[in-house]
Amino acid sequence: QETEETRANLPRNMIENSMFEEEPDIVDLAKDSTTFPALDPDEVVYEPRSSRLLVRGLGENDMDEDEEDCESSARLLGMSFMNRSSALRSSSSPYTRQAPPSSCSRPSARTMVVCVFVLVIVASVTMALYFLPGCTFTKTGCRKPNKTTPLEPVYPLSTNGELFPWAQLRLPHSIRPLSYDLTLNPDLDSMTFTGHTVIQMSVLHSTKIIVLHSANLNIIKATFKAARDVTVLEYKPRQQIAVKFPEELKTGQYCVLTLDYSANLSHTYDGFYNSSYIDKAGNKRVLAATQFEPLSARKAFPCFDEPAFKATFLIKISRKPNYMTLSNMPKAKSTPLSNGLMQDEFEKTSVNMSTYLVAFIVANFTPISKNASKTLVSVYSVPEKKEYTDYAMDAASKLLEFYNKFFDIDYPLEKLDLVAIPDFLAGAMENWGLITFRETSLLVGKESSPLEKRVVATIIAHELAHQGNLFLAVRFRAMDKDALNSSHAVSTEVNTSEQVEEMFDSVSYEKGASILLMLNASLPWNQQFTKGIIQYLKQFNGLNTGTDDLWNSLTQVCRQNVSEMMHSWTSQKGFPLVTVSRKGNQVTLMQEHFLLTSDNGTLTSSLWNIPVTYVNDSCSLAPECRQVFTLKTKSGTLKLPGNVKWLKLNYRNTGFYIVHYGDEGWAALIEALSTNVTVLTPEDRASLIHNIFALSRLGRVSFHQVLNVLKYMSKETETSPVTEALLQLNIIYRLLDKRLEHDLAARMKSYILDNFGPLMDKQTWGVEENVSKQELRSALLGMACSLNQDKCIQQAKALFKEYVKSNGTTRIPDDLQQVVFTVAAQSEEDWSTLLGLFSATTYDAEKRKMLRGLASTQNAWHIVWILQAGLKGDIIQTQELPLVINTVCNGFTGYLFAWDFIQENWDRLIEKFSVGSYAMQIIIKSATSQFSTKAHFDQVYGFFSSLKERGSQMRSVQEALETIRLNQRWMDQNLPTLQKWL
């Protein structure tokens, strides 16, 4: 499952929106920090409305609720309420934990005796517990059983009050499903459905119960070899049902369980959910689609909803005659029913599948089709968007042929459908044979730019790589998140459904892909990695695998211990900092954990097996220049040939580590770049910029050194170094702006415009065909206009005026649309015009850019309206709410509105986007990553403490708290330096 464009590995078109289009950039600018305990719900009480107004210095008032939201926030824009520094905070704020009184009366002698007596009793009980044979102490008390005396499982109560006969999150392995026969009857008028599920199973171990998953399903009837009496129990917190039998099922026995049930179509974006869109005639059209990854097949039919429980599926769906249905397999037949409906039956799946890859759709879509590599490829869309499907068809057909050849494995299914869903939260989902997409991820206009087409092609390529469990390593950035103490290892045990959801993040996806890229780059140039991947895919075809299975396959082909190297990267969180020190031709490399939150409580002794690649001034550009040194221990030494002026580690930034060259090493690299910018590859130049900012956040280099590295930027011509530099500077600018350091923010703005102005001025506003130049132009002009550069603003306004005047016949170049729409949204009149265009536009890529523009407004009333409209979902689809919140938070006016909105609508948000989901991760990070004061920390801590099981223990919450503290410390430590420098 992919979030749109975040998995596309493309530079963002707008620095302004980088936090949404990629994993949001974590503003963790600090030298060190403290660790954070788990949130204690009883420690802080959250009072949304009164505390919000107290923090803003307004007190209570008697306004209508909607008026209050907008009016109080609007008035505050012209006041000093946004200065949230501790010095200006009201001491009565409920977000601040109150200190005890500074003095108290002296206790009496009697009180002292009683206290001593109580302490003696407590100490005695503690010692007694300590020596109990069945208890091993942990930090939280006597809860961890020792190995000699295991505790009995505690069985919970089912919904009817009877003990539920299973006590674990994961299902027992006594039963193995073999096949599912599913009959589904959706009613798109009442938004309900009924189902009939027949599961054929094999008994692996004798048992009296069958435990499987069911969520929000009303089980009407259960039969098991009709003669048997069966009891069905449900335990809702774990979404499990148990079928109990009076007699034991024997090992080796085959059996059939039949379940009839009813349910509502989901109104969120998972399970079997209802969707809608407005057609070109203005009529509302409804449809039903599925999204089962990771844990939602159980919301559509009772099943063994874990990836290891693979089975075959035969699916039948009833529909009205004017609708069509799709599923993983081709349609076998259609049968008229007595009630006037049609029942479509699909072929039985030709391969065993995990439940999360099952999919079906009931809609009125229009396809285009062609045969490619003996497979029928089809692209489906709503009828009025059929004209946008040609590019996806072409890309999918070519990619399918490429993958068949590259992996030496034929696509395993008879057909491949790519479907654009009008209302779809993820970017795309790799259901076997029926890949579902957001419309913006699949549909491309005939006049779209190569840049826009590349986005769609990359997403299609990623999703096709899943088919048949094919693997494709993709490179993404994940270091900002992995540098936090709240990060996690790539391979991590999960114990709750929320933790499963949270594993769909940049560490799992992007770091996982990055370390595979690093492995590939460290191997000889003879396709060993590809050969190992092919062997792995063929050996484990159709099976579940563990991490070691992949490493073992690569080890056999590569003839080196890949498992030893990769285990250090997958089993521990974080990544290394490699420090270089040089004496003549002898270079010493030291490794340590790059951890932004570093104090005595968080220092680690982690070691990585690092394939350190390096080049030097005698040969630095071609792949043949690259040399490899393996650093397995704390330090290692390598020798250079004579007369080496400078050394650059991590060739083309293929390694997942940060490099510190020391004062002399950095000086030599800076001198080399000032003489000839092309002496290093663009990837190497971008990595130097990223590394120097990271080292500044860690406190290892001064900000003056950061500026020295950036001095060469006026000569830069490539996208990746420019984009990285702008992103890092923009982070600091936003922190200053939202901390009310207006003078410093203004001077930072001047610095950016002065240093990047020549590059900005070179950009044209006409059609540009070169993709790389489009990316660079979009980044530079996006930054220029966001900083209100006069030339940029005037050009953008002129383009928008011409676009409106021509009734849309004059096209704004794709890479400039975001810049133009964002500038237009800052005008009251043009914002209203843009809203009208947004409502009328049918091409989704352009529509989404208009939405970003609308959300970038600095008008308080408009901000409140767009947040509420996104939640309501009529004018603005709720699937776009994370994007809206992220864009609003980028602006000075909107970031506090968004934080209020999230607090007051939390329950509705987690109803739409489940706790732990990627959407909620984006929302939390967007709203909190630019806070940098203790007052803000206390607010965030207080709110999330109050949530208890509704979100308080999410990893993204701990990440948010850590980020705020890091922001605070960096600002406190660096403001004097910035004042002196700027």
Tab-separated table of C-alpha atoms in Angstrom, residues 539-793:
chain	number	residue	atom	x	y	z
A	539	GLN	CA	12.829	-20.479	-4.264
A	540	PHE	CA	10.044	-18.962	-2.147
A	541	ASN	CA	7.387	-18.543	-4.828
A	542	GLY	CA	3.961	-18.363	-3.138
A	543	LEU	CA	5.365	-18.669	0.388
A	544	ASN	CA	5.804	-16.352	3.348
A	545	THR	CA	9.412	-15.580	4.133
A	546	GLY	CA	11.532	-14.107	6.875
A	547	THR	CA	14.315	-11.558	6.514
A	548	ASP	CA	17.045	-14.220	6.710
A	549	ASP	CA	15.620	-16.056	3.700
A	550	LEU	CA	16.505	-13.098	1.475
A	551	TRP	CA	19.983	-12.716	2.958
A	552	ASN	CA	20.672	-16.448	2.567
A	553	SER	CA	19.696	-16.362	-1.110
A	554	LEU	CA	21.999	-13.391	-1.698
A	555	THR	CA	24.806	-15.055	0.274
A	556	GLN	CA	24.658	-18.153	-1.952
A	557	VAL	CA	25.014	-16.080	-5.104
A	558	CYS	CA	27.356	-13.363	-3.868
A	559	ARG	CA	29.694	-15.746	-1.994
A	560	GLN	CA	30.014	-13.425	0.964
A	561	ASN	CA	28.142	-13.306	4.259
A	562	VAL	CA	25.340	-10.915	3.409
A	563	SER	CA	23.335	-11.951	6.481
A	564	GLU	CA	26.104	-10.805	8.829
A	565	MET	CA	26.177	-7.392	7.224
A	566	MET	CA	22.452	-6.815	6.856
A	567	HIS	CA	21.426	-8.052	10.298
A	568	SER	CA	23.094	-5.006	11.848
A	569	TRP	CA	20.913	-2.769	9.667
A	570	THR	CA	17.553	-4.473	10.162
A	571	SER	CA	17.674	-5.515	13.817
A	572	GLN	CA	18.535	-2.162	15.420
A	573	LYS	CA	17.113	1.289	15.000
A	574	GLY	CA	19.056	4.238	13.757
A	575	PHE	CA	22.174	4.495	11.613
A	576	PRO	CA	25.854	5.320	12.080
A	577	LEU	CA	27.891	8.496	12.018
A	578	VAL	CA	31.281	7.845	10.425
A	579	THR	CA	33.973	10.318	11.501
A	580	VAL	CA	37.083	10.715	9.342
A	581	SER	CA	40.497	11.678	10.674
A	582	ARG	CA	43.558	11.748	8.453
A	583	LYS	CA	47.281	11.813	9.041
A	584	GLY	CA	49.093	11.910	5.745
A	585	ASN	CA	47.969	8.928	3.721
A	586	GLN	CA	46.512	7.049	6.709
A	587	VAL	CA	42.792	7.530	7.289
A	588	THR	CA	41.034	6.411	10.474
A	589	LEU	CA	37.276	5.862	10.407
A	590	MET	CA	35.249	5.841	13.642
A	591	GLN	CA	31.602	4.837	13.883
A	592	GLU	CA	28.952	5.717	16.469
A	593	HIS	CA	25.168	5.889	16.649
A	594	PHE	CA	23.885	9.095	15.020
A	595	LEU	CA	21.247	9.940	17.603
A	596	LEU	CA	19.887	13.460	17.959
A	597	THR	CA	18.443	12.699	21.388
A	598	SER	CA	21.684	11.823	23.103
A	599	ASP	CA	22.219	11.875	26.832
A	600	ASN	CA	23.377	9.369	29.426
A	601	GLY	CA	20.038	7.585	29.249
A	602	THR	CA	20.038	7.057	25.495
A	603	LEU	CA	23.681	6.545	24.531
A	604	THR	CA	24.051	3.240	22.722
A	605	SER	CA	26.905	0.919	21.872
A	606	SER	CA	25.367	-0.032	18.528
A	607	LEU	CA	27.717	-1.111	15.772
A	608	TRP	CA	26.964	-1.533	12.085
A	609	ASN	CA	28.668	-3.521	9.355
A	610	ILE	CA	29.234	-0.560	7.038
A	611	PRO	CA	30.305	-0.898	3.396
A	612	VAL	CA	32.059	2.476	3.248
A	613	THR	CA	32.469	3.617	-0.350
A	614	TYR	CA	34.839	6.455	-1.162
A	615	VAL	CA	36.431	8.480	-3.978
A	616	ASN	CA	39.155	11.116	-4.054
A	617	ASP	CA	40.344	14.020	-6.195
A	618	SER	CA	42.247	11.780	-8.629
A	619	CYS	CA	39.064	9.948	-9.677
A	620	SER	CA	35.649	10.932	-8.340
A	621	LEU	CA	32.884	10.740	-10.953
A	622	ALA	CA	32.807	7.385	-12.756
A	623	PRO	CA	31.599	4.189	-11.022
A	624	GLU	CA	35.048	2.687	-11.544
A	625	CYS	CA	36.465	5.332	-9.196
A	626	ARG	CA	34.530	3.914	-6.262
A	627	GLN	CA	36.425	1.916	-3.647
A	628	VAL	CA	34.941	-0.025	-0.728
A	629	PHE	CA	36.196	-0.408	2.847
A	630	THR	CA	34.175	-2.524	5.284
A	631	LEU	CA	33.946	-1.008	8.765
A	632	LYS	CA	32.670	-3.651	11.208
A	633	THR	CA	34.221	-2.458	14.458
A	634	LYS	CA	34.330	0.808	16.349
A	635	SER	CA	37.251	2.022	14.219
A	636	GLY	CA	39.243	1.001	11.197
A	637	THR	CA	42.145	2.281	9.114
A	638	LEU	CA	42.688	2.540	5.366
A	639	LYS	CA	45.601	3.847	3.334
A	640	LEU	CA	45.415	6.268	0.444
A	641	PRO	CA	47.782	6.644	-2.485
A	642	GLY	CA	50.129	9.607	-2.357
A	643	ASN	CA	49.118	13.237	-2.980
A	644	VAL	CA	45.387	12.867	-2.273
A	645	LYS	CA	43.957	16.346	-1.659
A	646	TRP	CA	40.491	15.380	-0.486
A	647	LEU	CA	38.367	12.331	0.283
A	648	LYS	CA	34.600	11.952	-0.258
A	649	LEU	CA	32.850	9.043	1.489
A	650	ASN	CA	29.503	7.484	0.593
A	651	TYR	CA	29.870	7.651	-3.199
A	652	ARG	CA	26.657	8.938	-4.821
A	653	ASN	CA	24.988	8.763	-1.394
A	654	THR	CA	24.151	5.048	-1.711
A	655	GLY	CA	25.003	4.333	1.944
A	656	PHE	CA	22.698	4.878	4.903
A	657	TYR	CA	25.094	6.818	7.113
A	658	ILE	CA	26.296	10.357	7.860
A	659	VAL	CA	29.923	11.384	7.383
A	660	HIS	CA	31.888	13.959	9.413
A	661	TYR	CA	35.180	14.910	7.751
A	662	GLY	CA	36.602	17.078	10.527
A	663	ASP	CA	37.655	20.687	10.037
A	664	GLU	CA	40.441	19.929	7.564
A	665	GLY	CA	38.394	17.436	5.568
A	666	TRP	CA	35.459	19.813	5.195
A	667	ALA	CA	37.763	22.680	4.264
A	668	ALA	CA	39.345	20.597	1.498
A	669	LEU	CA	35.945	19.650	0.054
A	670	ILE	CA	34.700	23.258	0.235
A	671	GLU	CA	37.821	24.423	-1.616
A	672	ALA	CA	37.315	21.747	-4.288
A	673	LEU	CA	33.695	22.788	-4.886
A	674	SER	CA	34.557	26.478	-5.055
A	675	THR	CA	37.104	25.706	-7.772
A	676	ASN	CA	35.009	23.279	-9.823
A	677	VAL	CA	31.451	22.398	-8.839
A	678	THR	CA	31.374	19.341	-11.128
A	679	VAL	CA	34.288	17.649	-9.388
A	680	LEU	CA	31.635	15.619	-7.499
A	681	THR	CA	28.453	13.998	-8.769
A	682	PRO	CA	25.167	15.820	-8.017
A	683	GLU	CA	24.277	13.058	-5.534
A	684	ASP	CA	27.576	13.592	-3.710
A	685	ARG	CA	27.046	17.347	-3.565
A	686	ALA	CA	23.533	16.849	-2.169
A	687	SER	CA	24.851	14.407	0.443
A	688	LEU	CA	27.436	16.929	1.629
A	689	ILE	CA	24.678	19.501	2.156
A	690	HIS	CA	22.466	17.008	3.970
A	691	ASN	CA	25.368	15.818	6.149
A	692	ILE	CA	26.542	19.271	7.212
A	693	PHE	CA	23.036	20.288	8.301
A	694	ALA	CA	22.628	16.980	10.162
A	695	LEU	CA	25.932	17.519	11.950
A	696	SER	CA	24.795	21.012	12.884
A	697	ARG	CA	21.632	19.575	14.420
A	698	LEU	CA	23.800	17.118	16.330
A	699	GLY	CA	26.040	19.942	17.536
A	700	ARG	CA	29.203	18.581	15.922
A	701	VAL	CA	29.760	21.567	13.607
A	702	SER	CA	29.000	25.258	13.956
A	703	PHE	CA	26.386	26.923	11.814
A	704	HIS	CA	29.241	28.969	10.366
A	705	GLN	CA	30.581	25.737	8.819
A	706	VAL	CA	27.165	25.059	7.327
A	707	LEU	CA	27.264	28.436	5.603
A	708	ASN	CA	30.757	27.795	4.294
A	709	VAL	CA	29.540	24.649	2.538
A	710	LEU	CA	26.666	26.608	0.966
A	711	LYS	CA	28.937	29.320	-0.478
A	712	TYR	CA	29.331	27.436	-3.739
A	713	MET	CA	25.546	27.249	-4.333
A	714	SER	CA	25.412	30.178	-6.753
A	715	LYS	CA	27.290	27.918	-9.204
A	716	GLU	CA	24.969	24.937	-8.681
A	717	THR	CA	22.871	23.811	-11.630
A	718	GLU	CA	21.476	20.437	-10.537
A	719	THR	CA	18.164	19.808	-8.811
A	720	SER	CA	19.078	17.579	-5.871
A	721	PRO	CA	21.699	19.844	-4.208
A	722	VAL	CA	19.550	22.962	-4.679
A	723	THR	CA	16.423	21.246	-3.371
A	724	GLU	CA	18.246	19.903	-0.323
A	725	ALA	CA	19.735	23.277	0.540
A	726	LEU	CA	16.417	25.103	0.128
A	727	LEU	CA	14.617	22.509	2.231
A	728	GLN	CA	17.077	22.769	5.099
A	729	LEU	CA	17.107	26.577	5.075
A	730	ASN	CA	13.326	26.679	4.833
A	731	ILE	CA	13.037	24.538	7.961
A	732	ILE	CA	15.046	27.095	9.925
A	733	TYR	CA	13.141	30.002	8.396
A	734	ARG	CA	9.802	28.496	9.426
A	735	LEU	CA	10.999	27.855	12.970
A	736	LEU	CA	12.132	31.454	13.301
A	737	ASP	CA	8.920	32.777	11.785
A	738	LYS	CA	6.657	30.758	14.056
A	739	ARG	CA	8.707	31.537	17.132
A	740	LEU	CA	7.984	35.217	16.418
A	741	GLU	CA	11.651	35.934	15.763
A	742	HIS	CA	10.437	38.274	13.041
A	743	ASP	CA	13.680	40.192	12.620
A	744	LEU	CA	15.764	37.042	12.300
A	745	ALA	CA	13.190	35.462	9.984
A	746	ALA	CA	13.304	38.532	7.734
A	747	ARG	CA	17.084	38.390	7.599
A	748	MET	CA	17.029	34.643	6.883
A	749	LYS	CA	14.632	35.369	4.044
A	750	SER	CA	17.062	37.969	2.694
A	751	TYR	CA	19.943	35.503	2.929
A	752	ILE	CA	18.032	32.887	0.903
A	753	LEU	CA	16.984	35.396	-1.750
A	754	ASP	CA	20.477	36.889	-1.974
A	755	ASN	CA	22.230	33.541	-2.339
A	756	PHE	CA	19.699	31.783	-4.545
A	757	GLY	CA	18.403	34.904	-6.317
A	758	PRO	CA	20.687	34.515	-9.351
A	759	LEU	CA	19.420	30.980	-9.854
A	760	MET	CA	15.827	32.123	-9.360
A	761	ASP	CA	16.201	34.974	-11.847
A	762	LYS	CA	17.432	32.593	-14.542
A	763	GLN	CA	14.177	30.631	-14.491
A	764	THR	CA	11.735	31.145	-17.355
A	765	TRP	CA	7.935	30.958	-17.103
A	766	GLY	CA	7.167	29.286	-20.426
A	767	VAL	CA	6.864	25.620	-21.408
A	768	GLU	CA	9.931	23.578	-20.430
A	769	GLU	CA	10.316	20.038	-21.776
A	770	ASN	CA	13.418	18.956	-19.852
A	771	VAL	CA	12.333	17.054	-16.721
A	772	SER	CA	15.384	17.965	-14.663
A	773	LYS	CA	14.991	21.658	-15.495
A	774	GLN	CA	11.291	21.458	-14.617
A	775	GLU	CA	12.160	20.120	-11.177
A	776	LEU	CA	14.784	22.789	-10.566
A	777	ARG	CA	12.503	25.582	-11.805
A	778	SER	CA	9.613	24.414	-9.636
A	779	ALA	CA	11.783	24.315	-6.522
A	780	LEU	CA	13.404	27.693	-7.059
A	781	LEU	CA	10.285	29.611	-8.074
A	782	GLY	CA	8.254	27.912	-5.372
A	783	MET	CA	10.694	29.202	-2.768
A	784	ALA	CA	10.963	32.642	-4.368
A	785	CYS	CA	7.208	33.192	-4.354
A	786	SER	CA	6.806	31.777	-0.839
A	787	LEU	CA	9.296	34.427	0.312
A	788	ASN	CA	7.338	37.103	-1.600
A	789	GLN	CA	10.036	37.945	-4.134
A	790	ASP	CA	8.434	40.710	-6.218
A	791	LYS	CA	9.443	39.384	-9.624
A	792	CYS	CA	8.116	35.912	-8.856
A	793	ILE	CA	4.823	37.189	-7.427
